[in-house]
CSV table of C-alpha atoms in Angstrom, one decimal:
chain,number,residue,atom,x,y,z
A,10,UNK,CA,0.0,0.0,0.0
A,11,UNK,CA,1.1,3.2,-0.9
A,12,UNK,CA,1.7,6.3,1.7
A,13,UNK,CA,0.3,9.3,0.9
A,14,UNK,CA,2.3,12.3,1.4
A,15,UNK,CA,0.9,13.9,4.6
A,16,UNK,CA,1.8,18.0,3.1
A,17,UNK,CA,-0.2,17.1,0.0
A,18,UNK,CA,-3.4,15.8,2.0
A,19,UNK,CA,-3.6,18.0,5.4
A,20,UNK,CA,-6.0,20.8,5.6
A,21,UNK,CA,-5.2,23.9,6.9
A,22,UNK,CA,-7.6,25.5,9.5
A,23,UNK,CA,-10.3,27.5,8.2
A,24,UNK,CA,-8.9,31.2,8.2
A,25,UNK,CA,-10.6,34.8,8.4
A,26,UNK,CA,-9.2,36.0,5.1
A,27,UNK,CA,-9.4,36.1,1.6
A,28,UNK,CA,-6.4,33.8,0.6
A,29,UNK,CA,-6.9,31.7,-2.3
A,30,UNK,CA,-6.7,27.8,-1.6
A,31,UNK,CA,-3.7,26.1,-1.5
A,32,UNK,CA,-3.4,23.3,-4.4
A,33,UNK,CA,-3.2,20.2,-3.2
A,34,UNK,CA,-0.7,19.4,-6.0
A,35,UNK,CA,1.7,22.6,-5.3
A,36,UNK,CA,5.7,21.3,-5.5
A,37,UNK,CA,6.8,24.4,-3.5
A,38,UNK,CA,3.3,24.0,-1.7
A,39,UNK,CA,3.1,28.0,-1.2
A,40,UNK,CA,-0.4,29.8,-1.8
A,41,UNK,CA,-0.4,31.9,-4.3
A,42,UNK,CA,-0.2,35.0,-1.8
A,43,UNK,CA,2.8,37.8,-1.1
A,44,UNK,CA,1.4,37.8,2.3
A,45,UNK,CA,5.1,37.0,4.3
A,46,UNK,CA,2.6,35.9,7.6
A,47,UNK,CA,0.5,33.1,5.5
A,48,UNK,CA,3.4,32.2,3.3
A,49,UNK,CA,4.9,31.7,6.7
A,50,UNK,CA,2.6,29.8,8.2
A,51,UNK,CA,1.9,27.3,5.4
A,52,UNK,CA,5.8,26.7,5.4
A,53,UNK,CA,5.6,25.8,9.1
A,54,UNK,CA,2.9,23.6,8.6
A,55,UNK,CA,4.7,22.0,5.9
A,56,UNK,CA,7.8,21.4,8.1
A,57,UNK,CA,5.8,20.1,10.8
A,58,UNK,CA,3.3,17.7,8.6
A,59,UNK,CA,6.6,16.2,7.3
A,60,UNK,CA,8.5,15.9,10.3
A,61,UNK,CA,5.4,13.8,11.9
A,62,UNK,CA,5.3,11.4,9.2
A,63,UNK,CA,9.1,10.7,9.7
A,64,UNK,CA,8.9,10.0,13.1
A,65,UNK,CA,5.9,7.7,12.8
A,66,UNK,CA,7.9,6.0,9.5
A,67,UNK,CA,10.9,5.7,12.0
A,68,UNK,CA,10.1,2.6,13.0
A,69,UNK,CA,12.5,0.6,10.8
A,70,UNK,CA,15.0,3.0,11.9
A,71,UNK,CA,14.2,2.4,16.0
A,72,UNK,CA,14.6,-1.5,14.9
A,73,UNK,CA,17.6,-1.5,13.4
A,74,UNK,CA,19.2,0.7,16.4
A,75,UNK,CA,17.8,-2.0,19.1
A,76,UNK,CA,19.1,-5.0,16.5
A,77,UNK,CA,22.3,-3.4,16.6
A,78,UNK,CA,22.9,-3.5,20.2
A,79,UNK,CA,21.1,-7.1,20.4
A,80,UNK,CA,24.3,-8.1,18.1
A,81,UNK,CA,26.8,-6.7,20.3
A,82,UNK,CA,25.2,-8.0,23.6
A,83,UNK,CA,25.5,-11.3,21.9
A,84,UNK,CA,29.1,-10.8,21.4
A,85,UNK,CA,29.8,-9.4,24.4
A,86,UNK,CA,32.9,-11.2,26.1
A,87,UNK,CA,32.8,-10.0,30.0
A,88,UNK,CA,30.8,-9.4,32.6
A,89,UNK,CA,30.9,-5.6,32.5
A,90,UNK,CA,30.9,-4.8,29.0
A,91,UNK,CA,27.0,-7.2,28.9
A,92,UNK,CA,25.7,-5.2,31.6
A,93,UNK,CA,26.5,-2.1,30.2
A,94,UNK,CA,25.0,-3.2,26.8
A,95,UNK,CA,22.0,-4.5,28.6
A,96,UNK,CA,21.5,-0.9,30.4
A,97,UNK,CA,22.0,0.7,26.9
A,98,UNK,CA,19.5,-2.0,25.3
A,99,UNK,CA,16.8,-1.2,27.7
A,100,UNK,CA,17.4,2.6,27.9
A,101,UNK,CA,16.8,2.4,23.8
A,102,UNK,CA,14.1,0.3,24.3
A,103,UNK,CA,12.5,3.0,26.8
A,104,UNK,CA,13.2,5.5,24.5
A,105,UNK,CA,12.2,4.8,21.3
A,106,UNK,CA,8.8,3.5,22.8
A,107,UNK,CA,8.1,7.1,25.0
A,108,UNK,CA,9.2,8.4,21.5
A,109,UNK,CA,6.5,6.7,19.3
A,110,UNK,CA,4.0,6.6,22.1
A,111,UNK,CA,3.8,10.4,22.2
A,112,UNK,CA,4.2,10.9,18.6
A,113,UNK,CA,1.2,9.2,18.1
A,114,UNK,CA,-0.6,11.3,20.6
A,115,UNK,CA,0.7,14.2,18.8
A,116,UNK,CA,-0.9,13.4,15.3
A,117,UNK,CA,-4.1,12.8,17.0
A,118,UNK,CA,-4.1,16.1,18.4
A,119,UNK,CA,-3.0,17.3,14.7
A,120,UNK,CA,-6.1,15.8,13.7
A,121,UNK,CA,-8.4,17.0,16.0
A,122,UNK,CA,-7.1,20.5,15.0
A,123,UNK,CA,-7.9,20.1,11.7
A,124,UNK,CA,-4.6,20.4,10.6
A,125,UNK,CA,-4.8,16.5,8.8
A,126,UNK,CA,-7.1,14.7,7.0
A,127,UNK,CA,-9.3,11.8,7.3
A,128,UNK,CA,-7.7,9.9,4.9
A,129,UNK,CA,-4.5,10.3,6.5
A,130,UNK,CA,-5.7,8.8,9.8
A,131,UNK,CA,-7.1,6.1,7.9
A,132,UNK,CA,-3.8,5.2,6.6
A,133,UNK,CA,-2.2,5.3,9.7
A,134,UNK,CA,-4.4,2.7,11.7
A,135,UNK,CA,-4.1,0.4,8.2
A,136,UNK,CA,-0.5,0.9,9.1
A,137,UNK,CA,-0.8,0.4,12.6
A,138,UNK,CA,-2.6,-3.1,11.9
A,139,UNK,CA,0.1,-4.0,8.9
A,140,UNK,CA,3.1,-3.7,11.0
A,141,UNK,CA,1.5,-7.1,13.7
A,142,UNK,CA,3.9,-5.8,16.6
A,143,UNK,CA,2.7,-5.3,19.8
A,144,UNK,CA,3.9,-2.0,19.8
A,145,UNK,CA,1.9,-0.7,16.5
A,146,UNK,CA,-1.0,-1.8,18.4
A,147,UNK,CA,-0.7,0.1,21.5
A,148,UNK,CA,0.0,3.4,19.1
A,149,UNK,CA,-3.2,2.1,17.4
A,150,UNK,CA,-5.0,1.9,21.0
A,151,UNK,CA,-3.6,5.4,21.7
A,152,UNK,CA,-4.9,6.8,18.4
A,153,UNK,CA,-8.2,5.4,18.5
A,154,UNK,CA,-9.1,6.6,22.3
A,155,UNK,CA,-8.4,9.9,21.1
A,156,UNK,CA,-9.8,10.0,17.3
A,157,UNK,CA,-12.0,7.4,17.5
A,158,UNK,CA,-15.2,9.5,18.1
A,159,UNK,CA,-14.3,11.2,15.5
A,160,UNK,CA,-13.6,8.9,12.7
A,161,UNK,CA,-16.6,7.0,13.1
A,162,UNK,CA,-18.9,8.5,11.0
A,163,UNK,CA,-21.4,7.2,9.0
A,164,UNK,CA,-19.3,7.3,5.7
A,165,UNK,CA,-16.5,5.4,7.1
A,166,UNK,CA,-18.3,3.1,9.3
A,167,UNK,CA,-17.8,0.1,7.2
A,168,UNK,CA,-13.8,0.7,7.4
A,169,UNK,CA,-14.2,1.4,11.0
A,170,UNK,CA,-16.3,-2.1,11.1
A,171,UNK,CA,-13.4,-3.9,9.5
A,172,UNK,CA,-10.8,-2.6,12.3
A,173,UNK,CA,-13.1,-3.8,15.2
A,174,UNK,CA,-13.6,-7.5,14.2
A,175,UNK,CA,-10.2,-7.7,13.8
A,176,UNK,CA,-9.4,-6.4,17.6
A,177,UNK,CA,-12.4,-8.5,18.7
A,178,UNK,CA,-10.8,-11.5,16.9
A,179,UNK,CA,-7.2,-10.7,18.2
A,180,UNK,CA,-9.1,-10.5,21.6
A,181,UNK,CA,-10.5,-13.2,21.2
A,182,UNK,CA,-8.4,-16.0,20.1
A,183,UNK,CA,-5.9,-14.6,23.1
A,184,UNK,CA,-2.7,-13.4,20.3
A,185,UNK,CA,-0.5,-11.5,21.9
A,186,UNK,CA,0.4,-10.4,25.7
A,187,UNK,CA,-2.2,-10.0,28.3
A,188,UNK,CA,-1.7,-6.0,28.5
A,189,UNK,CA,-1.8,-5.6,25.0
A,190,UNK,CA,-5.4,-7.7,24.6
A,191,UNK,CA,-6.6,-5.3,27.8
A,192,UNK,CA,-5.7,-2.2,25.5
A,193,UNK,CA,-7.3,-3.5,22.9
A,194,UNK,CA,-10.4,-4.4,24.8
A,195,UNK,CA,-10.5,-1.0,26.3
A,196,UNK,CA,-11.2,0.7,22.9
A,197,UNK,CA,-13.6,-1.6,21.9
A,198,UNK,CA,-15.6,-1.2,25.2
A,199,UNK,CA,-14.9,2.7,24.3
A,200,UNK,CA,-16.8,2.5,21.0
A,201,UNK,CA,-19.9,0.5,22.2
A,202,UNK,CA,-20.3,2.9,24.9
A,203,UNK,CA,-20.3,5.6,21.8
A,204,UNK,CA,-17.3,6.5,22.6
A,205,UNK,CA,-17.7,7.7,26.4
A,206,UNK,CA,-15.7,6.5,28.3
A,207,UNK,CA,-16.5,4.9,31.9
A,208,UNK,CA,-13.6,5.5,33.6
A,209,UNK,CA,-14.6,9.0,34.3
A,210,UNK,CA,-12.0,10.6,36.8
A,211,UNK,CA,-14.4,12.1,39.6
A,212,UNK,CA,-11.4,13.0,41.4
A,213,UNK,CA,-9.4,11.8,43.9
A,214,UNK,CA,-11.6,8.9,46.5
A,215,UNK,CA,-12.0,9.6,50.2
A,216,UNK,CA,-11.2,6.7,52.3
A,217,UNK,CA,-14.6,5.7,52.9
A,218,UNK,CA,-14.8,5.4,49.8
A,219,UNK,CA,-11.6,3.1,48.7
A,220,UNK,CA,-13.0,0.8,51.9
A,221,UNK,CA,-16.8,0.0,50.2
């Protein structure tokens, strides 16, 4: 499956002037404008736009890096030298995962702003599912608590269909860990509950009520 080129499919909020649209199929992707301030602005979104879809394409990239040090571990010949690769290997691990975990969180907010598309979000959960790590579905669970609602539409409910009976049936059949299944299971309670959630945070309990 191809991926779409996030700067030539996000929208840019709607905007109290008279600026004439920005085509889709622009190379320099500039409006046709000698305003400096829009100009300015597109060009930022631009930069931003592609610098998202890098980081969420990184994960070949994260891979390689924790392959790498995997190798070396291996061929580590002392004591010290393993446990300083095995500190390295987790601190990668940590990182790369806070990394792609708050990415994801990030285009979601992007989305909400209007500042991406539909389509776009659509090709990220196909992604999401493609890649069959546990990680890709956690970034999936992350992105659907916070899109979700608004994704599911009428017009895309039969793609929205499709994604749920396969996290029933991954569920289901018990594939993968525990904590990933419970994350999964969360968003699909999430979506027959319309998407309200019913962990609602009243604040913190008193003790009488942690004891009933």
């Amino acid at each position: 499956m191809a991926t779409a080129r996030w700067e030539t499919l996000f929208q840019l909020p709607q905007m109290q002037t008279a600026q004439p649209a920005v085509p889709s199929n622009s190379a320099s992707f500039r409006p046709v404008s000698s305003q400096p301030c829009y100009v300015s602005t597109v060009s930022f979104q631009k930069l931003l736009l592609n610098c998202c879809q890098k980081e969420f394409e990184k994960d070949k990239v994260n891979d390689d890096v924790l392959e790498k040090l995997r190798h070396q571990l291996e061929a580590a010949t002392s004591a010290s030298e393993r446990e300083r690769l095995e500190e390295d290997l987790e601190e990668a691990k940590d990182k790369a995962h806070r990394r792609s975990i708050g990415n994801i969180k990030f285009i979601g907010e992007l989305f909400k702003l209007h500042m991406l598309s539909e389509a776009i979000m659509h090709d990220c959960v196909v992604k999401l599912f493609m890649n069959h790590s546990e990680e890709s579905l956690e970034r999936l669970c992350h992105l659907l608590t916070a899109i979700g609602k608004d994704l599911d539409l009428e017009k895309a409910r039969p793609k929205m269909d499709h994604y749920f009976k396969y996290m029933e049936k991954t569920v289901k059949e018990r594939r993968g860990s525990s904590r990933i299944r419970f994350l999964l299971q969360d968003v699909i309670d999430l979506r027959l509950h319309n998407w309200v959630s019913q962990r609602a945070d009243h604040g913190p309990k008193t003790i009488e009520q942690i004891h009933q």
